[in-house]
Coordinates of C-alpha atoms and ligand atoms in Angstrom, one line a residue:
X1 CA -3.6 -28.3 -3.6
X2 CA -4.5 -28.2 0.0
X3 CA -6.6 -31.2 1.0
X4 CA -8.9 -31.0 3.9
X5 CA -8.2 -34.2 5.7
X6 CA -8.6 -34.1 9.5
X7 CA -5.1 -33.3 10.2
X8 CA -3.6 -31.7 7.1
X9 CA -1.2 -29.7 9.2
X10 CA 0.3 -32.8 10.9
X11 CA 0.5 -34.5 7.4
X12 CA 2.3 -31.4 6.0
X13 CA 4.7 -31.2 9.0
X14 CA 5.5 -34.9 8.7
X15 CA 6.1 -34.5 4.9
X16 CA 8.5 -31.5 5.3
X17 CA 10.3 -33.2 8.2
X18 CA 10.9 -36.2 6.0
X19 CA 12.3 -33.9 3.3
X20 CA 14.3 -31.5 5.2
X21 CA 15.6 -34.0 7.8
X22 CA 15.9 -31.8 11.0
X23 CA 17.4 -33.1 14.4
X24 CA 14.3 -31.9 16.2
X25 CA 10.8 -30.6 15.6
X26 CA 9.4 -27.8 17.9
X27 CA 5.8 -26.5 17.8
X28 CA 5.6 -22.9 18.8
X29 CA 2.9 -21.8 21.2
X30 CA 3.7 -18.1 21.4
X31 CA 4.0 -18.0 25.1
X32 CA 6.3 -15.7 27.2
X33 CA 8.2 -18.6 28.5
X34 CA 8.8 -20.0 24.9
X35 CA 10.0 -16.4 23.9
X36 CA 12.4 -16.3 26.6
X37 CA 13.7 -19.8 25.7
X38 CA 14.1 -18.9 22.1
X39 CA 15.9 -15.6 23.0
X40 CA 18.3 -17.6 25.2
X41 CA 19.1 -20.0 22.4
X42 CA 19.9 -17.0 20.3
X43 CA 22.0 -15.4 23.0
X44 CA 23.9 -18.7 23.5
X45 CA 24.6 -18.9 19.9
X46 CA 25.9 -15.3 19.9
X47 CA 23.2 -14.2 17.3
X48 CA 21.5 -12.0 19.9
X49 CA 23.4 -9.5 22.0
X50 CA 21.1 -8.3 24.8
X51 CA 21.0 -4.5 25.1
X52 CA 21.8 -3.0 28.4
X53 CA 19.8 0.1 27.7
X54 CA 16.5 -1.3 26.5
X55 CA 14.5 -4.1 28.2
X56 CA 14.2 -7.4 26.4
X57 CA 15.9 -6.1 23.3
X58 CA 18.6 -7.5 21.2
X59 CA 21.3 -6.4 18.7
X60 CA 21.8 -8.7 15.7
X61 CA 23.9 -8.6 12.6
X62 CA 23.3 -10.7 9.4
X63 CA 25.8 -12.2 7.0
X64 CA 26.8 -9.1 4.9
X65 CA 25.5 -10.9 1.9
X66 CA 22.0 -11.2 3.2
X67 CA 20.8 -7.8 4.1
X68 CA 17.6 -7.1 1.9
X69 CA 14.9 -8.5 -0.3
X70 CA 16.1 -10.3 -3.4
X71 CA 13.7 -9.3 -6.2
X72 CA 15.7 -11.1 -8.8
X73 CA 15.3 -14.3 -6.9
X74 CA 11.5 -13.9 -6.3
X75 CA 9.1 -15.9 -8.3
X76 CA 5.4 -16.1 -8.9
X77 CA 4.8 -19.6 -10.1
X78 CA 1.2 -19.6 -11.2
X79 CA 0.1 -22.5 -13.4
X80 CA 0.0 -20.2 -16.5
X81 CA 2.9 -17.8 -17.3
X82 CA 0.3 -15.2 -18.4
X83 CA -1.1 -15.2 -14.8
X84 CA 2.2 -14.0 -13.4
X85 CA 2.6 -11.2 -16.0
X86 CA 5.6 -9.3 -17.3
X87 CA 6.5 -7.8 -13.8
X88 CA 7.2 -11.1 -12.2
X89 CA 9.8 -13.9 -12.5
X90 CA 8.0 -17.1 -13.4
X91 CA 8.7 -20.7 -13.7
X92 CA 6.5 -23.7 -14.3
X93 CA 5.2 -24.8 -10.8
X94 CA 6.2 -28.5 -11.3
X95 CA 9.7 -27.5 -12.6
X96 CA 10.2 -25.1 -9.6
X97 CA 8.9 -27.6 -7.1
X98 CA 11.5 -30.1 -8.3
X99 CA 14.3 -27.6 -8.0
X100 CA 13.1 -26.7 -4.4
X101 CA 12.6 -30.2 -3.3
X102 CA 16.3 -30.9 -4.2
X103 CA 17.4 -27.8 -2.3
X104 CA 15.3 -28.6 0.7
X105 CA 16.4 -32.2 0.9
X106 CA 18.3 -32.4 4.1
X107 CA 18.5 -28.6 4.4
X108 CA 17.5 -28.7 8.1
X109 CA 20.1 -31.3 9.0
X110 CA 21.6 -30.7 12.4
X111 CA 19.0 -28.0 13.1
X112 CA 15.6 -27.7 14.9
X113 CA 12.6 -27.3 12.6
X114 CA 10.2 -24.8 14.2
X115 CA 6.4 -25.0 13.3
X116 CA 5.0 -21.5 13.6
X117 CA 1.3 -21.1 13.3
X118 CA 0.3 -17.5 12.9
X119 CA -2.7 -15.2 12.0
X120 CA -2.6 -12.3 9.6
X121 CA -5.2 -9.9 11.3
X122 CA -6.7 -10.5 14.7
X123 CA -7.4 -14.1 15.6
X124 CA -11.1 -14.8 14.7
X125 CA -11.6 -11.7 12.7
X126 CA -13.8 -11.9 9.7
X127 CA -11.2 -11.0 7.2
X128 CA -8.2 -12.6 9.0
X129 CA -6.2 -15.3 7.4
X130 CA -3.9 -18.0 8.8
X131 CA -0.7 -19.6 7.9
X132 CA 1.9 -22.0 9.3
X133 CA 5.6 -21.2 8.6
X134 CA 8.1 -24.0 9.0
X135 CA 11.5 -22.6 9.6
X136 CA 14.9 -23.7 10.8
X137 CA 15.8 -20.2 12.0
X138 CA 15.2 -19.3 15.7
X139 CA 15.7 -15.6 14.7
X140 CA 12.7 -16.0 12.4
X141 CA 10.6 -17.4 15.3
X142 CA 11.5 -14.5 17.4
X143 CA 10.7 -12.1 14.6
X144 CA 7.4 -13.7 13.7
X145 CA 6.3 -13.5 17.3
X146 CA 6.5 -9.7 17.0
X147 CA 5.3 -9.3 13.5
X148 CA 2.4 -11.7 13.5
X149 CA -0.1 -13.1 16.1
X150 CA 1.7 -16.3 16.5
X151 CA 1.1 -19.5 18.5
X152 CA -1.7 -21.3 20.4
X153 CA -4.7 -19.1 19.4
X154 CA -3.9 -19.2 15.7
X155 CA -3.3 -22.9 15.9
X156 CA -6.8 -23.4 17.4
X157 CA -8.3 -21.5 14.4
X158 CA -6.3 -23.6 12.0
X159 CA -7.5 -26.8 13.6
X160 CA -11.1 -25.6 13.3
X161 CA -11.0 -24.7 9.6
X162 CA -8.0 -26.7 8.3
X163 CA -7.3 -23.7 6.2
X164 CA -3.9 -22.2 6.2
X165 CA -1.1 -21.1 3.9
X166 CA 1.8 -23.4 3.9
X167 CA 5.0 -21.2 4.3
X168 CA 8.2 -23.2 4.2
X169 CA 11.4 -21.6 5.0
X170 CA 15.0 -22.8 5.3
X171 CA 18.2 -20.8 5.6
X172 CA 19.7 -23.5 3.5
X173 CA 22.6 -24.3 5.7
X174 CA 22.6 -27.9 7.0
X175 CA 24.9 -28.3 10.0
X176 CA 27.2 -31.2 9.8
X177 CA 28.0 -32.9 13.1
X178 CA 31.0 -31.5 14.8
X179 CA 31.0 -28.3 12.7
X180 CA 30.5 -25.1 14.7
X181 CA 27.5 -22.9 13.5
X182 CA 27.9 -19.5 12.1
X183 CA 25.9 -16.6 13.7
X184 CA 24.0 -16.0 10.5
X185 CA 23.5 -19.2 8.4
X186 CA 22.3 -18.5 4.9
X187 CA 22.9 -19.7 1.3
X188 CA 24.2 -17.8 -1.7
X189 CA 21.6 -19.6 -3.8
X190 CA 18.3 -18.0 -2.8
X191 CA 14.7 -18.6 -4.0
X192 CA 11.7 -16.7 -2.8
X193 CA 8.7 -18.5 -4.4
X194 CA 5.0 -18.1 -4.3
X195 CA 2.7 -20.7 -5.7
X196 CA -0.6 -18.5 -5.7
X197 CA -3.1 -21.2 -6.7
X198 CA -1.7 -23.6 -4.2
X199 CA -1.5 -21.0 -1.5
X200 CA 2.1 -22.1 -0.8
X201 CA 5.3 -20.3 -0.1
X202 CA 8.8 -21.8 -0.4
X203 CA 11.7 -19.6 0.7
X204 CA 15.3 -20.8 0.6
X205 CA 18.6 -19.3 1.5
X206 CA 18.0 -16.1 3.2
X207 CA 17.3 -15.2 6.9
X208 CA 16.4 -11.5 6.4
X209 CA 13.3 -9.5 6.5
X210 CA 10.7 -10.1 3.8
X211 CA 12.7 -13.0 2.4
X212 CA 12.3 -15.0 5.6
X213 CA 9.4 -13.6 7.7
X214 CA 6.9 -15.2 5.4
X215 CA 3.7 -13.7 6.9
X216 CA 4.7 -10.2 5.5
X217 CA 5.4 -9.8 1.8
X218 CA 5.1 -13.3 0.6
X219 CA 1.7 -13.9 2.4
X220 CA 0.0 -10.7 3.2
X221 CA 0.9 -9.1 -0.2
X222 CA 1.8 -11.6 -2.8
X223 CA -0.5 -14.6 -1.9
X224 CA -3.1 -12.2 -0.5
X225 CA -3.2 -9.9 -3.6
X226 CA -4.0 -12.9 -5.7
X227 CA -6.7 -14.0 -3.2
X228 CA -8.0 -10.4 -3.3
X229 CA -8.3 -10.6 -7.1
X230 CA -10.2 -13.8 -6.9
X231 CA -12.4 -12.9 -3.9
X232 CA -12.9 -9.2 -4.4
X233 CA -10.6 -7.5 -1.9
X234 CA -7.3 -5.6 -2.1
X235 CA -4.0 -6.5 -0.4
X236 CA -1.8 -3.4 -0.6
X237 CA 1.6 -2.1 0.3
X238 CA 0.0 0.7 2.4
X239 CA 0.1 2.4 5.8
X240 CA -3.2 3.3 7.5
X241 CA -3.6 6.4 9.7
X242 CA -6.2 8.1 11.6
X243 CA -6.4 12.0 11.4
X244 CA -8.5 14.0 13.8
X245 CA -8.9 17.6 12.7
X246 CA -9.3 20.5 15.3
X247 CA -13.2 20.3 14.9
X248 CA -12.9 16.6 16.0
X249 CA -13.8 15.1 12.7
X250 CA -12.0 11.8 12.0
X251 CA -10.7 10.7 8.7
X252 CA -8.8 7.5 7.8
X253 CA -6.1 7.7 5.1
X254 CA -4.2 4.8 3.4
X255 CA -1.0 5.5 1.6
X256 CA 1.0 3.4 -0.9
X257 CA 4.7 4.4 -1.1
X258 CA 7.5 2.0 -2.3
X259 CA 9.9 0.5 0.2
X260 CA 12.0 3.0 2.2
X261 CA 9.8 5.9 0.9
X262 CA 8.2 7.1 4.1
X263 CA 5.2 4.8 5.1
X264 CA 6.4 4.2 8.8
X265 CA 7.2 7.9 9.0
X266 CA 3.8 9.1 7.8
X267 CA 1.9 6.5 9.8
X268 CA 3.4 7.8 13.1
X269 CA 3.5 11.4 12.1
X270 CA 3.8 13.9 14.8
X271 CA 1.8 16.9 13.2
X272 CA 3.5 20.3 13.0
X273 CA 0.0 21.9 12.8
X274 CA -1.7 22.9 16.0
X275 CA -4.7 21.1 16.9
X276 CA -4.3 18.2 14.5
X277 CA -3.8 14.6 15.7
X278 CA -2.5 11.6 13.9
X279 CA -2.8 8.1 15.1
X280 CA -1.5 4.8 13.7
X281 CA -3.3 1.8 12.4
X282 CA -0.6 0.2 10.4
X283 CA 2.8 1.1 8.7
X284 CA 3.3 -1.3 5.8
X285 CA 0.3 -3.5 4.7
X286 CA -3.4 -2.8 4.4
X287 CA -6.2 -5.2 3.3
X288 CA -9.2 -3.4 1.9
X289 CA -12.6 -4.9 2.0
X290 CA -16.0 -3.5 1.1
X291 CA -18.2 -2.8 4.1
X292 CA -22.0 -3.2 4.1
X293 CA -22.3 0.5 3.4
X294 CA -20.3 0.2 0.2
X295 CA -17.2 2.0 1.5
X296 CA -13.7 0.5 1.6
X297 CA -12.5 -0.5 5.0
X298 CA -8.9 -1.1 5.8
X299 CA -7.2 -3.3 8.3
X300 CA -3.6 -4.0 9.2
X301 CA -2.8 -7.7 9.1
X302 CA 0.4 -7.3 11.0
X303 CA 1.2 -7.2 14.6
X304 CA 4.5 -5.3 14.6
X305 CA 6.8 -2.9 12.7
X306 CA 9.8 -3.9 10.7
X307 CA 11.0 -0.3 10.1
X308 CA 13.9 1.2 8.3
X309 CA 16.3 2.3 11.2
X310 CA 18.6 4.9 9.4
X311 CA 16.9 8.3 9.3
X312 CA 14.6 7.3 12.2
X313 CA 15.4 9.7 15.0
X314 CA 13.9 12.0 17.7
X315 CA 13.7 15.0 15.2
X316 CA 12.1 12.9 12.4
X317 CA 10.0 10.1 13.9
X318 CA 9.8 10.5 17.8
X319 CA 6.9 8.1 17.9
X320 CA 9.0 5.3 16.5
X321 CA 11.7 6.1 19.0
X322 CA 9.2 6.0 21.9
X323 CA 8.0 2.6 20.6
X324 CA 11.4 1.1 20.6
X325 CA 12.4 2.7 24.0
X326 CA 9.7 0.4 25.6
X327 CA 11.9 -2.7 24.6
X328 CA 10.8 -6.1 23.3
X329 CA 12.5 -5.4 20.1
X330 CA 15.1 -6.9 17.7
X331 CA 17.6 -4.6 15.9
X332 CA 19.3 -6.0 12.9
X333 CA 22.3 -4.6 11.1
X334 CA 22.5 -1.3 13.2
X335 CA 25.4 -0.4 15.3
X336 CA 26.0 -1.2 19.0
X337 CA 27.1 1.6 21.4
X338 CA 29.9 0.9 23.9
X339 CA 27.2 1.2 26.8
X340 CA 25.0 -1.5 25.3
X341 CA 22.4 0.5 23.3
X342 CA 21.8 0.8 19.5
X343 CA 22.7 3.6 17.2
X344 CA 22.3 4.4 13.5
X345 CA 22.8 7.3 11.1
X346 CA 20.1 9.9 11.7
X347 CA 19.1 8.7 15.3
X348 CA 20.5 11.6 17.1
X349 CA 22.3 14.9 16.0
X350 CA 25.3 14.0 18.1
X351 CA 27.3 11.2 16.6
X352 CA 28.7 8.8 19.2
X353 CA 32.6 8.7 19.2
X354 CA 32.9 4.9 19.1
X355 CA 30.6 2.2 18.1
X356 CA 30.6 -1.5 16.9
X357 CA 29.4 -1.3 13.3
X358 CA 26.9 -3.7 11.7
X359 CA 29.9 -5.5 10.3
X360 CA 31.0 -6.1 14.0
X361 CA 34.1 -3.9 13.5
X362 CA 35.3 -1.0 15.7
X363 CA 33.9 2.2 14.3
X364 CA 34.9 5.8 15.1
X365 CA 33.0 9.0 14.2
X366 CA 34.4 10.5 11.0
X367 CA 34.7 6.9 9.5
X368 CA 34.1 6.9 5.8
X369 CA 31.8 3.8 6.3
X370 CA 28.3 3.8 7.6
X371 CA 28.0 2.4 11.1
X372 CA 24.6 0.8 10.1
X373 CA 23.4 -0.9 6.9
X374 CA 21.0 1.4 4.9
X375 CA 18.4 -1.4 5.2
X376 CA 19.0 -2.1 8.9
X377 CA 15.8 -2.4 10.7
X378 CA 14.0 -2.3 14.0
X379 CA 11.3 -5.1 14.7
X380 CA 9.0 -4.0 17.4
X381 CA 5.4 -4.6 18.6
X382 CA 2.8 -2.3 17.2
X383 CA 0.9 -2.3 20.5
X384 CA 3.8 -0.3 22.0
X385 CA 3.5 2.6 19.7
X386 CA 2.2 5.6 21.7
X387 CA 0.2 6.8 18.7
X388 CA -1.4 3.4 18.0
X389 CA -5.2 4.1 17.5
X390 CA -7.6 2.2 19.8
X391 CA -9.4 0.8 16.8
X392 CA -6.2 -0.6 15.2
X393 CA -7.4 -4.2 16.1
X394 CA -11.0 -3.7 14.9
X395 CA -11.5 -6.8 12.9
X396 CA -13.7 -5.0 10.4
X397 CA -11.1 -2.3 9.7
X398 CA -11.6 1.5 9.3
X399 CA -13.4 3.4 6.6
X400 CA -10.9 5.0 4.2
X401 CA -11.7 8.4 2.9
X402 CA -8.4 9.1 1.0
X403 CA -5.7 7.1 -0.6
X404 CA -2.2 8.6 -1.2
X405 CA 0.2 7.3 -3.8
X406 CA 3.7 8.5 -3.8
X407 CA 7.4 7.8 -4.5
X408 CA 10.9 9.2 -4.4
X409 CA 11.3 11.5 -7.3
X410 CA 13.8 14.4 -7.3
X411 CA 11.8 16.3 -10.1
X412 CA 8.5 16.3 -12.2
X413 CA 6.1 15.1 -9.4
X414 CA 4.7 18.0 -7.4
X415 CA 4.3 17.9 -3.5
X416 CA 0.7 16.9 -4.0
X417 CA -2.2 16.8 -6.5
X418 CA -5.4 15.0 -6.5
X419 CA -7.0 12.7 -9.1
X420 CA -10.1 14.0 -11.0
X421 CA -11.9 10.8 -10.4
X422 CA -11.4 7.0 -9.5
X423 CA -10.3 6.1 -13.0
X424 CA -7.7 8.9 -13.1
X425 CA -6.6 7.8 -9.5
X426 CA -6.0 4.3 -10.8
X427 CA -4.0 5.8 -13.6
X428 CA -1.9 7.7 -10.9
X429 CA -1.3 4.3 -9.1
X430 CA -0.5 2.4 -12.3
X431 CA 2.1 4.9 -13.2
X432 CA 3.6 5.5 -9.7
X433 CA 7.4 5.8 -10.2
X434 CA 10.2 5.9 -7.6
X435 CA 13.9 5.8 -7.2
X436 CA 15.1 2.4 -6.1
X437 CA 16.2 2.1 -2.3
X438 CA 18.4 -0.1 -0.3
X439 CA 15.3 -2.2 0.8
X440 CA 16.1 -4.5 -2.2
X441 CA 19.4 -5.7 -3.5
X442 CA 20.5 -3.9 -6.6
X443 CA 21.4 -0.4 -7.7
X444 CA 20.0 2.4 -5.5
X445 CA 18.6 5.7 -6.9
X446 CA 17.4 4.4 -10.3
X447 CA 13.8 5.6 -11.3
X448 CA 11.5 2.8 -12.1
X449 CA 7.7 2.3 -12.4
X450 CA 6.4 0.8 -9.2
X451 CA 2.7 0.5 -9.7
X452 CA 0.7 1.1 -6.5
X453 CA 4.2 0.5 -4.8
X454 CA 3.4 -3.2 -5.4
X455 CA 6.0 -4.0 -8.2
X456 CA 7.9 -6.5 -6.0
X457 CA 4.8 -7.7 -4.2
X458 CA 2.1 -8.5 -6.9
X459 CA 1.1 -12.1 -6.9
X460 CA -0.5 -11.9 -10.4
X461 CA -0.5 -10.1 -13.7
X462 CA -0.2 -6.3 -13.4
X463 CA -2.7 -5.7 -16.1
X464 CA -5.3 -7.9 -14.3
X465 CA -4.4 -6.0 -11.1
X466 CA -5.2 -2.6 -12.8
X467 CA -8.5 -4.0 -14.0
X468 CA -9.3 -5.2 -10.5
X469 CA -8.7 -1.6 -9.2
X470 CA -10.7 -0.1 -12.0
X471 CA -13.6 -2.6 -11.3
X472 CA -14.1 -1.3 -7.8
X473 CA -15.9 1.6 -9.4
X474 CA -18.6 -0.7 -10.6
X475 CA -19.1 -2.4 -7.3
X476 CA -19.9 0.7 -5.5
X477 CA -20.8 4.4 -6.3
X478 CA -17.8 6.7 -7.0
X479 CA -19.0 8.8 -4.0
X480 CA -18.3 5.9 -1.7
X481 CA -14.8 5.4 -3.0
X482 CA -11.8 7.1 -1.4
X483 CA -10.4 10.3 -3.1
X484 CA -7.0 9.6 -4.5
X485 CA -4.0 11.9 -4.2
X486 CA -0.4 11.7 -5.4
X487 CA 2.4 13.0 -3.1
X488 CA 6.2 13.5 -3.5
X489 CA 8.0 14.5 -0.3
X490 CA 11.4 14.1 -2.2
X491 CA 11.5 16.9 -4.9
X492 CA 14.9 18.5 -5.0
X493 CA 16.3 21.9 -5.9
X494 CA 19.2 22.4 -8.4
X495 CA 21.7 21.8 -5.6
X496 CA 20.2 18.4 -4.8
X497 CA 18.6 19.8 -1.6
X498 CA 15.0 18.6 -0.6
X499 CA 12.6 21.4 -1.4
X500 CA 10.1 20.3 1.2
X501 CA 11.0 19.8 4.9
X502 CA 8.9 16.6 5.1
X503 CA 8.2 14.5 8.2
X504 CA 5.9 16.4 10.7
X505 CA 5.5 19.2 8.1
X506 CA 3.6 16.6 5.9
X507 CA 0.6 17.3 8.2
X508 CA 0.1 20.4 6.1
X509 CA -0.5 18.1 3.0
X510 CA -2.8 15.9 5.1
X511 CA -4.9 18.9 6.0
X512 CA -5.3 20.1 2.4
X513 CA -6.2 16.6 1.4
X514 CA -8.9 16.4 4.1
X515 CA -10.2 19.7 3.1
X516 CA -10.6 18.4 -0.5
X517 CA -12.3 15.3 0.8
X518 CA -14.7 17.5 2.7
X519 CA -15.5 19.5 -0.4
X520 CA -13.9 22.6 1.0
X521 CA -12.1 23.0 -2.3
X522 CA -9.1 25.1 -2.7
X523 CA -7.7 23.7 -5.9
X524 CA -7.4 24.2 -9.6
X525 CA -7.5 21.9 -12.5
X526 CA -3.9 21.5 -14.0
X527 CA -2.7 19.2 -16.8
X528 CA -1.9 16.5 -14.4
X529 CA -4.9 16.8 -12.0
X530 CA -6.1 19.1 -9.1
X531 CA -3.4 21.2 -7.7
X532 CA -3.7 23.3 -4.6
X533 CA -4.3 26.9 -5.2
X534 CA -1.6 29.4 -4.0
X535 CA -1.9 29.7 -0.3
X536 CA -4.2 26.7 0.0
X537 CA -1.5 24.6 1.8
X538 CA -1.3 26.0 5.4
X539 CA 2.3 27.2 5.8
X540 CA 1.7 29.0 9.2
X541 CA 4.8 28.9 11.3
X542 CA 6.7 27.3 8.5
X543 CA 9.6 29.3 7.1
X544 CA 8.9 28.8 3.4
X545 CA 8.3 31.5 0.8
X546 CA 5.4 31.6 -1.7
X547 CA 8.1 31.2 -4.4
X548 CA 9.5 28.0 -2.9
X549 CA 5.9 26.7 -2.5
X550 CA 5.3 27.4 -6.1
X551 CA 8.4 25.5 -7.1
X552 CA 7.5 22.5 -5.0
X553 CA 4.0 22.5 -6.5
X554 CA 5.2 23.3 -10.0
X555 CA 3.9 21.3 -13.0
X556 CA 6.7 21.7 -15.6
X557 CA 5.8 21.2 -19.3
X558 CA 9.4 20.0 -20.1
X559 CA 9.7 17.7 -17.3
X560 CA 6.2 16.0 -18.2
X561 CA 7.3 15.8 -21.9
X562 CA 10.2 13.8 -20.6
X563 CA 7.9 11.6 -18.4
X564 CA 5.2 10.7 -21.0
X565 CA 7.4 8.5 -23.1
X566 CA 8.5 6.5 -20.0
X567 CA 4.7 5.9 -19.2
X568 CA 4.2 4.8 -22.8
X569 CA 7.0 2.4 -22.6
X570 CA 5.7 1.0 -19.3
X571 CA 2.1 0.5 -20.7
X572 CA 3.6 -1.2 -23.7
X573 CA 5.6 -3.5 -21.4
X574 CA 2.5 -4.5 -19.6
X575 CA 1.2 -5.6 -22.9
X576 CA -2.3 -6.8 -24.0
X577 CA -3.8 -6.8 -20.5
X578 CA -3.1 -3.1 -20.1
X579 CA -6.6 -1.6 -19.6
X580 CA -7.9 0.7 -22.5
X581 CA -9.2 3.1 -19.9
X582 CA -5.7 3.7 -18.7
X583 CA -4.4 4.2 -22.2
X584 CA -7.3 6.7 -22.5
X585 CA -5.9 8.6 -19.5
X586 CA -2.4 8.7 -20.9
X587 CA -3.7 10.2 -24.2
X588 CA -5.6 12.9 -22.1
X589 CA -2.5 13.5 -20.1
X590 CA -0.5 13.9 -23.3
X591 CA -3.0 16.3 -24.8
X592 CA -3.1 18.4 -21.6
X593 CA 0.7 18.6 -21.5
X594 CA 0.9 19.5 -25.2
X595 CA -1.6 22.4 -24.7
X596 CA 0.2 23.8 -21.7
Ligands
GTP1 P1 9.5 0.0 4.1 O1 9.4 -0.5 5.5 O2 10.7 -0.4 3.4 O3 8.3 -0.4 3.3 O4 9.8 1.7 4.1 P2 8.7 2.8 4.5 O5 8.0 3.2 3.3 O6 8.0 2.6 5.8 O7 9.8 4.1 4.7 P3 10.2 4.7 6.1 O8 9.1 5.6 6.7 O9 10.9 3.9 7.0 O10 11.3 5.8 5.5 C1 12.3 5.4 4.9 C2 13.3 6.5 4.7 O11 12.8 7.7 4.2 C3 13.8 6.9 6.2 O12 15.3 7.0 6.2 C4 13.1 8.2 6.4 O13 13.9 9.1 7.3 C5 13.0 8.8 5.1 N1 11.8 9.7 5.0 C6 10.5 9.5 5.4 N2 9.6 10.4 5.2 C7 10.4 11.4 4.7 C8 10.1 12.7 4.4 O14 9.0 13.3 4.5 N3 11.1 13.4 3.8 C9 12.3 13.0 3.7 N4 13.2 13.8 3.1 N5 12.7 11.8 4.0 C10 11.7 11.0 4.5
SPV2 C1 9.9 -3.4 2.3 O1 11.0 -3.7 1.6 O2 9.0 -2.9 1.7 C2 9.8 -3.8 3.6 C3 11.0 -4.6 4.3 O3 8.8 -3.5 4.3 S1 10.9 -6.2 4.0 O4 9.9 -6.8 5.1 O5 12.2 -6.8 4.3 O6 10.3 -6.6 2.8
MN3 MN1 7.4 -2.3 3.0

């Protein structure tokens, strides 16, 4: 447990140095000068290749075995197993600590131990939280500087309150003297461990993404979701966007989609519809707190975007392209062009004739291998995004009028439908399903339940989490709560082609949802919820037939008959803590489908 001695941070740093035995200890201050110094170390070590075509930007490739989150090596070590629940790996905290202490013993030998103070949320903000990551990876330091508010200012807050999450990270590759370092040190034995009650994170063996940048998934989702359960807020895997309609009315929308299912793209959407404007508040994580007016306010605890590179291009997400054009970015596991720029599948229509692939091999167009890893990423400051909303750093967040849930499903789930009420909306979140993607190791394309897009990120029991969501309706009036929608951009036709064009055209779905929020209803009750009436989704200037629209919005009895047993199995898997209200919703759905 965190003790509040005068210098609990120094004590912890001393303790970890004694355990991990680094050559040097370096306290990060977040300055420009320091950033240059760290980048130079990485260039010298040949980890970073400076890009000729983008200012202060770097190409980097990981070990081919360390390319994504490792869900099977991720643990929630609550004191009681019943607090971790059936969706998490669990081990007794004492047992886990002794395994980890052995692994961390001497793990920073020959390396520098960086002490990285950081804030999640703006420094000093009412709902902001603090952490200190200790890491032996300079790549992590450079990335944390982009992804969090890192350095002196955060440290000052921590010195005031002595409150911070201890986030310990080692790549698990001690460097013996005389032995040359590799560009991407890591360890085949990986552990990503959260101790929610102690507010501690221990991450061993990986240098990549959410495994290693501990402010992101480990803190802002796993630890924070647990704190939210205890303190009455929500920490969610959600983008936050601002929509201004042609009559200048503003709505804020949050959306939870699983990893690599379109959050960054929707957050930066360039609307196809004339007169509509979308601005960005966040692209991956939202913390939601009740405001004094009883509404839910969302804020983005992050400072940068760690976005999926493949598929991000001028045609799909021009605003992400404009963000990275400004430089100050790290590109990991994409391809390097011969003239010193980056490229990946889907960036441009024209494919370069020659590249250096993410495996650092010569690559020519027409090659059967991808030039970039499917989970390759750009890491870039949010402030550079041309569509960033002026209020993105408002410490109190923005009032949310709608929440979208959605996943990647080639059938069954229509383009969009609305929940009848909050409880039904929680049911939609709890039953969210999606095909697995390359964002985590393991098979890709397998349909699984991913409740609220939080399956890999929940810091406590999923049943308790559903109850927490349901309980919000007793904190405030239903009228104050956001309206809930379910979307699916990924439905396919018989030939495996996407039925809906997606990307900028998703603004048409935003428009319909906002009309629903405003009570300008153009929907009908269906077996699964409120479905747009024919013609209610604006298809002006979109070459799509009414028949195709009907197909994309279709609620198929046979498809839902296949779906219901899967939901049944899922609820049974959650076990005794599955709220009865959600079982009731399932029975209601079953009856509705049966009488179709
Ligand atoms: P994480 O950062 O892993 O949490 O992912 P994310 O949810 O932010 O996903 P992102 O927006 O990066 O999109 C992932 C992939 O889905 C990219 O290859 C996109 O091109 C693709 N994608 C996003 N939106 C759409 C869409 O509307 N339609 C289709 N077909 N693909 C989309
Ligand atoms: C995700 O997988 O949802 C991500 C990427 O946002 S990572 O930070 O690696 O978890
Ligand atoms: Mn994510």
